[in-house]
Amino acid sequence: MDASRERRVFVATCWASTRIAVMDAAQRYEDSFAITQEFREWTLCLGQDPDGLEASLLMVPSLKTGRSAEEPSPGG
């Protein structure tokens, strides 16, 4: 797994762990269990189909440094 994919998996793992802890603290055990199972299925799929990672991850859009003529100005 290349470095960018590894970072994506790491971020997803941190998010899932944090979300599960928040759900447990709020005593929302069914939601916590659901997140656990979804994450488990996702990670098991990665082992079977490594190319499936690309389809299952969101890409952060790049920010443009300039504004095009069609875009409205921030004030209206």
XYZ file of C-alpha atoms in Angstrom:
76
model
C 0.000 0.000 0.000
C 1.452 3.353 -0.983
C 1.853 6.210 1.496
C -1.227 8.198 0.453
C -3.500 5.166 0.745
C -1.967 4.291 4.081
C -2.678 7.822 5.360
C -6.296 7.559 4.204
C -6.752 4.273 6.048
C -5.116 5.785 9.138
C -7.474 8.791 9.078
C -10.499 6.532 8.620
C -9.347 4.333 11.499
C -8.926 7.347 13.788
C -12.353 8.683 12.798
C -14.051 5.336 13.424
C -12.324 4.857 16.787
C -13.277 8.346 17.927
C -16.859 7.992 16.720
C -17.247 4.635 18.483
C -15.913 6.142 21.728
C -18.361 9.063 21.450
C -21.279 6.703 20.830
C -20.266 4.534 23.794
C -19.951 7.576 26.066
C -23.453 8.671 25.031
C -24.664 5.114 25.733
C -25.699 4.703 22.090
C -24.470 1.143 21.951
C -26.455 0.095 18.874
C -24.956 2.963 16.867
C -21.503 2.125 18.193
C -21.922 -1.511 17.197
C -23.152 -0.520 13.730
C -20.064 1.638 13.133
C -17.861 -1.206 14.365
C -19.446 -3.679 11.965
C -19.349 -1.325 8.975
C -15.685 -0.549 9.613
C -14.925 -4.256 10.040
C -16.561 -5.076 6.693
C -14.686 -2.218 5.008
C -11.306 -3.356 6.321
C -11.969 -6.986 5.395
C -12.833 -5.898 1.850
C -9.505 -4.081 1.619
C -7.701 -7.381 2.106
C -9.740 -9.080 -0.620
C -9.817 -6.225 -3.154
C -7.090 -3.611 -2.575
C -8.271 -1.604 -5.601
C -11.653 -1.199 -3.907
C -10.012 1.344 -1.610
C -10.105 3.978 -4.341
C -13.851 3.537 -4.790
C -14.596 3.678 -1.073
C -12.657 6.805 -0.097
C -13.624 10.409 -0.580
C -11.092 12.730 -2.120
C -10.711 16.228 -0.732
C -11.124 18.711 -3.585
C -8.200 20.975 -4.345
C -8.765 24.632 -3.579
C -8.353 27.148 -6.346
C -6.157 30.135 -5.620
C -8.090 32.479 -7.896
C -11.780 33.082 -8.493
C -13.260 32.565 -11.958
C -15.509 35.142 -13.630
C -18.619 32.977 -13.148
C -18.198 32.693 -9.381
C -20.073 35.253 -7.299
C -18.119 37.475 -4.983
C -18.284 36.647 -1.241
C -20.471 39.706 -0.584
C -23.199 38.759 -3.015
